[in-house]
CSV table of C-alpha atoms in Angstrom, one decimal:
chain,number,residue,atom,x,y,z
F,1,UNK,CA,0.0,-0.1,-0.1
F,2,UNK,CA,1.0,3.6,-0.4
F,3,UNK,CA,2.0,4.9,3.1
F,4,UNK,CA,-0.1,8.1,3.6
F,5,UNK,CA,0.5,11.3,5.4
F,6,UNK,CA,4.3,11.2,5.5
F,7,UNK,CA,5.2,14.5,3.6
F,8,UNK,CA,6.5,17.1,3.9
F,9,UNK,CA,9.5,15.9,6.1
F,10,UNK,CA,10.9,17.7,9.0
F,11,UNK,CA,14.5,18.1,9.9
F,12,UNK,CA,15.6,15.0,11.6
F,13,UNK,CA,14.3,11.4,11.4
F,14,UNK,CA,10.9,10.9,9.8
F,15,UNK,CA,9.5,7.5,10.8
F,16,UNK,CA,7.5,6.0,7.9
F,17,UNK,CA,7.2,2.2,8.5
F,18,UNK,CA,7.5,0.6,11.9
F,19,UNK,CA,8.1,-3.0,12.4
F,20,UNK,CA,6.8,-2.8,16.1
F,21,UNK,CA,3.5,-1.6,14.8
F,22,UNK,CA,2.1,-4.8,13.2
F,23,UNK,CA,-1.4,-3.6,13.2
F,24,UNK,CA,-0.6,-0.7,10.9
F,25,UNK,CA,2.2,-2.5,9.1
F,26,UNK,CA,1.5,-6.2,9.1
F,27,UNK,CA,4.3,-8.5,7.9
F,28,UNK,CA,6.7,-5.8,7.0
F,29,UNK,CA,9.4,-6.9,9.6
F,30,UNK,CA,11.4,-3.8,9.2
F,31,UNK,CA,11.6,0.0,10.0
F,32,UNK,CA,11.9,2.7,7.4
F,33,UNK,CA,12.2,6.3,7.6
F,34,UNK,CA,13.7,9.4,6.0
F,35,UNK,CA,16.5,11.5,7.7
F,36,UNK,CA,16.5,15.1,6.6
F,37,UNK,CA,19.6,17.1,7.7
F,38,UNK,CA,21.3,20.4,7.0
F,39,UNK,CA,24.8,21.9,7.9
F,40,UNK,CA,25.9,20.9,11.3
F,41,UNK,CA,22.7,18.8,12.2
F,42,UNK,CA,23.6,15.4,13.9
F,43,UNK,CA,21.9,12.1,14.3
F,44,UNK,CA,23.0,9.2,16.4
F,45,UNK,CA,21.7,5.7,16.8
F,46,UNK,CA,22.7,2.5,18.5
F,47,UNK,CA,19.5,0.5,18.2
F,48,UNK,CA,19.6,-3.3,18.9
F,49,UNK,CA,18.8,-3.9,15.2
F,50,UNK,CA,20.7,-4.3,11.9
F,51,UNK,CA,20.7,-0.9,10.2
F,52,UNK,CA,21.6,0.5,6.7
F,53,UNK,CA,21.8,4.3,6.0
F,54,UNK,CA,21.6,5.0,2.4
F,55,UNK,CA,22.7,8.6,1.3
F,56,UNK,CA,20.2,9.9,-1.4
F,57,UNK,CA,21.6,13.2,-1.7
F,58,UNK,CA,24.0,15.7,0.0
F,59,UNK,CA,27.1,15.7,2.1
F,60,UNK,CA,27.5,14.0,5.4
F,61,UNK,CA,30.1,12.7,7.9
F,62,UNK,CA,29.6,9.0,8.7
F,63,UNK,CA,31.1,8.0,12.1
F,64,UNK,CA,31.2,4.3,13.4
F,65,UNK,CA,33.5,2.3,15.5
F,66,UNK,CA,36.4,5.0,15.3
F,67,UNK,CA,35.9,5.7,11.7
F,68,UNK,CA,34.9,9.0,10.1
F,69,UNK,CA,34.4,9.3,6.4
F,70,UNK,CA,32.9,12.2,4.5
F,71,UNK,CA,30.3,11.2,1.8
F,72,UNK,CA,29.0,13.3,-1.0
F,73,UNK,CA,26.3,12.6,-3.6
F,74,UNK,CA,24.7,14.9,-6.2
F,75,UNK,CA,22.0,13.7,-8.6
F,76,UNK,CA,20.8,10.1,-8.0
F,77,UNK,CA,20.2,9.8,-11.6
F,78,UNK,CA,24.0,10.2,-12.4
F,79,UNK,CA,25.8,9.2,-9.1
F,80,UNK,CA,26.1,6.0,-7.2
F,81,UNK,CA,25.0,5.7,-3.7
F,82,UNK,CA,27.0,5.6,-0.3
F,83,UNK,CA,25.5,3.3,2.4
F,84,UNK,CA,26.6,2.6,5.9
F,85,UNK,CA,25.7,-0.9,7.1
F,86,UNK,CA,26.1,-2.0,10.8
F,87,UNK,CA,24.9,-4.9,12.9
F,88,UNK,CA,22.8,-4.6,16.0
F,89,UNK,CA,23.9,-2.4,18.8
F,90,UNK,CA,26.9,-0.6,16.9
F,91,UNK,CA,26.7,3.2,17.6
F,92,UNK,CA,26.7,5.5,14.5
F,93,UNK,CA,26.8,9.2,14.1
F,94,UNK,CA,25.9,11.2,11.1
F,95,UNK,CA,26.6,14.9,10.7
F,96,UNK,CA,25.0,17.1,7.9
F,97,UNK,CA,27.9,18.9,5.8
F,98,UNK,CA,25.6,20.5,3.2
F,99,UNK,CA,22.4,22.6,3.2
F,100,UNK,CA,20.2,19.7,2.2
F,101,UNK,CA,20.9,16.1,3.0
F,102,UNK,CA,18.4,13.2,2.6
F,103,UNK,CA,19.2,9.6,3.8
F,104,UNK,CA,17.0,6.5,3.8
F,105,UNK,CA,17.2,4.6,7.0
F,106,UNK,CA,16.6,0.9,7.2
F,107,UNK,CA,16.4,-1.3,10.3
F,108,UNK,CA,15.5,-4.9,11.2
F,109,UNK,CA,16.0,-7.7,13.7
F,110,UNK,CA,19.1,-9.6,13.2
F,111,UNK,CA,20.9,-11.8,15.9
F,112,UNK,CA,24.0,-12.3,13.7
F,113,UNK,CA,26.9,-10.1,13.8
F,114,UNK,CA,29.0,-9.0,10.8
F,115,UNK,CA,31.7,-6.3,10.1
F,116,UNK,CA,30.4,-2.8,9.8
F,117,UNK,CA,30.9,-1.4,6.4
F,118,UNK,CA,30.6,1.8,4.5
F,119,UNK,CA,29.7,0.9,1.0
F,120,UNK,CA,31.2,3.5,-1.4
F,121,UNK,CA,30.0,4.1,-5.0
F,122,UNK,CA,33.0,1.8,-6.1
F,123,UNK,CA,31.4,-1.2,-4.1
F,124,UNK,CA,28.0,-0.8,-5.7
F,125,UNK,CA,27.2,-3.5,-8.3
F,126,UNK,CA,25.7,-1.8,-11.2
F,127,UNK,CA,23.9,-3.5,-14.3
F,128,UNK,CA,21.7,-2.3,-17.1
F,129,UNK,CA,18.8,-4.6,-17.3
F,130,UNK,CA,16.3,-5.0,-20.1
F,131,UNK,CA,18.5,-3.6,-22.8
F,132,UNK,CA,17.9,-4.8,-26.5
F,133,UNK,CA,14.8,-6.6,-25.5
F,134,UNK,CA,11.0,-5.8,-25.6
F,135,UNK,CA,11.9,-2.5,-27.5
F,136,UNK,CA,13.8,-1.3,-24.4
F,137,UNK,CA,10.7,-0.5,-22.6
F,138,UNK,CA,11.9,-2.3,-19.5
F,139,UNK,CA,15.5,-0.9,-19.6
F,140,UNK,CA,16.8,0.6,-16.4
F,141,UNK,CA,19.9,0.8,-14.3
F,142,UNK,CA,20.0,-1.6,-11.4
F,143,UNK,CA,22.2,-0.9,-8.4
F,144,UNK,CA,22.8,-3.5,-5.8
F,145,UNK,CA,24.3,-2.5,-2.4
F,146,UNK,CA,23.6,-5.5,-0.2
F,147,UNK,CA,22.5,-9.0,-1.1
F,148,UNK,CA,23.5,-12.7,0.0
F,149,UNK,CA,26.6,-12.6,-2.2
F,150,UNK,CA,27.9,-9.4,-0.7
F,151,UNK,CA,27.0,-9.9,3.0
F,152,UNK,CA,25.6,-13.4,3.7
F,153,UNK,CA,25.0,-12.4,7.3
F,154,UNK,CA,22.6,-9.4,6.5
F,155,UNK,CA,18.9,-9.7,6.5
F,156,UNK,CA,18.5,-7.1,3.9
F,157,UNK,CA,18.6,-7.2,0.1
F,158,UNK,CA,19.0,-3.5,-0.7
F,159,UNK,CA,19.6,-1.4,-3.8
F,160,UNK,CA,18.4,1.3,-6.2
F,161,UNK,CA,16.6,1.3,-9.6
F,162,UNK,CA,16.9,4.3,-12.0
F,163,UNK,CA,14.5,4.6,-15.1
F,164,UNK,CA,14.7,6.6,-18.2
F,165,UNK,CA,11.4,8.3,-18.8
F,166,UNK,CA,8.5,6.0,-19.7
F,167,UNK,CA,10.3,2.8,-18.8
F,168,UNK,CA,9.0,-0.2,-16.7
F,169,UNK,CA,10.8,-2.1,-13.9
F,170,UNK,CA,9.9,-5.3,-12.0
F,171,UNK,CA,8.7,-6.6,-15.4
F,172,UNK,CA,7.7,-9.1,-16.5
F,173,UNK,CA,5.4,-9.0,-13.4
F,174,UNK,CA,7.1,-10.5,-10.5
F,175,UNK,CA,6.5,-11.2,-6.7
F,176,UNK,CA,8.3,-13.0,-3.8
F,177,UNK,CA,7.2,-14.2,-0.4
F,178,UNK,CA,9.5,-11.7,1.4
F,179,UNK,CA,8.1,-8.2,2.3
F,180,UNK,CA,9.7,-5.1,0.5
F,181,UNK,CA,9.6,-1.4,0.7
F,182,UNK,CA,10.0,1.0,-2.3
F,183,UNK,CA,10.9,4.6,-1.9
F,184,UNK,CA,10.3,6.9,-4.8
F,185,UNK,CA,11.7,10.0,-6.3
F,186,UNK,CA,11.3,11.7,-9.8
F,187,UNK,CA,13.2,14.2,-11.9
F,188,UNK,CA,11.9,16.7,-12.4
F,189,UNK,CA,10.3,16.4,-9.0
F,190,UNK,CA,6.7,17.0,-10.4
F,191,UNK,CA,6.9,13.7,-12.1
F,192,UNK,CA,4.7,10.8,-11.7
F,193,UNK,CA,4.3,7.0,-12.2
F,194,UNK,CA,2.1,4.0,-11.5
F,195,UNK,CA,2.6,0.7,-9.6
F,196,UNK,CA,0.6,-2.4,-9.7
F,197,UNK,CA,0.2,-4.0,-6.3
F,198,UNK,CA,-1.8,-7.2,-6.7
F,199,UNK,CA,-5.0,-6.2,-8.4
F,200,UNK,CA,-4.6,-2.5,-7.5
F,201,UNK,CA,-2.9,0.4,-9.2
F,202,UNK,CA,-1.0,2.9,-7.1
F,203,UNK,CA,-0.4,6.6,-8.2
F,204,UNK,CA,3.2,7.6,-7.4
F,205,UNK,CA,4.6,11.0,-6.7
F,206,UNK,CA,7.9,12.5,-5.3
F,207,UNK,CA,9.1,11.1,-1.9
F,208,UNK,CA,6.3,8.4,-1.6
F,209,UNK,CA,6.7,5.1,0.1
F,210,UNK,CA,5.0,1.9,-0.9
F,211,UNK,CA,4.9,-1.3,1.4
F,212,UNK,CA,4.8,-4.5,-0.7
F,213,UNK,CA,3.3,-7.4,1.2
F,214,UNK,CA,4.5,-11.1,0.7
F,215,UNK,CA,3.5,-12.5,-2.8
F,216,UNK,CA,2.1,-9.2,-4.1
F,217,UNK,CA,2.9,-8.5,-7.8
F,218,UNK,CA,4.6,-5.1,-8.1
F,219,UNK,CA,5.8,-3.9,-11.5
F,220,UNK,CA,6.0,-0.1,-11.9
F,221,UNK,CA,6.3,2.5,-14.7
F,222,UNK,CA,7.3,6.2,-14.9
F,223,UNK,CA,5.6,8.7,-17.1
F,224,UNK,CA,7.2,9.9,-20.3
F,225,UNK,CA,9.5,13.0,-19.7
F,226,UNK,CA,10.4,12.0,-16.1
F,227,UNK,CA,13.2,9.9,-14.6
F,228,UNK,CA,12.0,7.5,-12.1
F,229,UNK,CA,14.2,6.4,-9.1
F,230,UNK,CA,13.4,4.1,-6.2
F,231,UNK,CA,15.1,2.5,-3.4
F,232,UNK,CA,14.2,-1.1,-2.8
F,233,UNK,CA,14.6,-3.0,0.4
F,234,UNK,CA,13.7,-6.6,1.0
F,235,UNK,CA,13.7,-8.3,4.3
F,236,UNK,CA,15.2,-11.6,3.5
F,237,UNK,CA,14.2,-14.9,5.0
F,238,UNK,CA,17.1,-17.1,6.1
F,239,UNK,CA,15.0,-20.3,5.6
F,240,UNK,CA,13.5,-19.1,2.3
F,241,UNK,CA,16.1,-16.8,0.6
F,242,UNK,CA,14.8,-14.1,-1.8
F,243,UNK,CA,14.3,-15.0,-5.5
F,244,UNK,CA,11.9,-13.3,-7.8
F,245,UNK,CA,9.0,-15.4,-9.1
F,246,UNK,CA,7.1,-14.4,-12.4
F,247,UNK,CA,3.6,-14.6,-13.3
F,248,UNK,CA,3.4,-17.5,-15.7
F,249,UNK,CA,1.2,-15.9,-18.3
F,250,UNK,CA,4.0,-13.4,-19.1
F,251,UNK,CA,7.1,-15.6,-19.0
F,252,UNK,CA,7.0,-15.9,-22.8
F,253,UNK,CA,8.5,-12.4,-22.9
F,254,UNK,CA,12.0,-12.1,-23.8
F,255,UNK,CA,14.2,-10.6,-21.1
F,256,UNK,CA,13.3,-12.7,-18.2
F,257,UNK,CA,16.0,-12.2,-15.5
F,258,UNK,CA,17.6,-15.6,-14.3
F,259,UNK,CA,19.1,-14.8,-10.9
F,260,UNK,CA,21.4,-17.9,-10.9
F,261,UNK,CA,23.4,-16.5,-13.8
F,262,UNK,CA,22.4,-12.9,-14.0
F,263,UNK,CA,21.5,-13.2,-17.7
F,264,UNK,CA,18.5,-12.5,-19.9
F,265,UNK,CA,16.8,-15.1,-21.9
F,266,UNK,CA,16.7,-13.9,-25.4
F,267,UNK,CA,14.2,-15.3,-28.0
């Protein structure tokens, strides 16, 4: 569902999805919020949850376990993300170093420990998917920050998707038994798009969040003239690892993604 009433954001942490509120967010199993900062504003957290802080835009200092690294990101369309990933209980501090900073904050239960890591733009696995098939109508840039191959002890599968105007993603229609959260942005910011959720269609605008429940089909498309961007975060299941499943009536289409070998099936 589209999460209502979350905009405009105030300075500091804006809670959007809360895993400890199962009546409002059943089956989500993770927290999500947007951290808005400006020059000199600080944010600290040491929750007993695995956390990931993905820099959408701006300049910040990330501090954790004696480390301090300055990260800067301009337009999401053109620049790769930075993301600080820490296990439960590790204290972090973020300090704004530009007039506008926006960070996506993710948290979930995880009793395993793993080395904290600041993923830099050079660490991000970037691929172009859907090129030269289906008339390029599902071509997009796919950026993976965390998955099982990168951190087998994480409970997140986390990354970004960037569309050229008018393109689809999550297509052919797919679903999976793990919950997922999408967070959307557009360029220019007055852009819009649509997402299918099961049998419903959701109207998308700048800075909106959509919760995707287990086994909901969820492709999306951006309007012509507008770049669409979204952060995708899946709460993985250790006993049933994430893998996309496709609606059978559409599997005849060329361009099906095969996760085992990261290739497209061509006709």
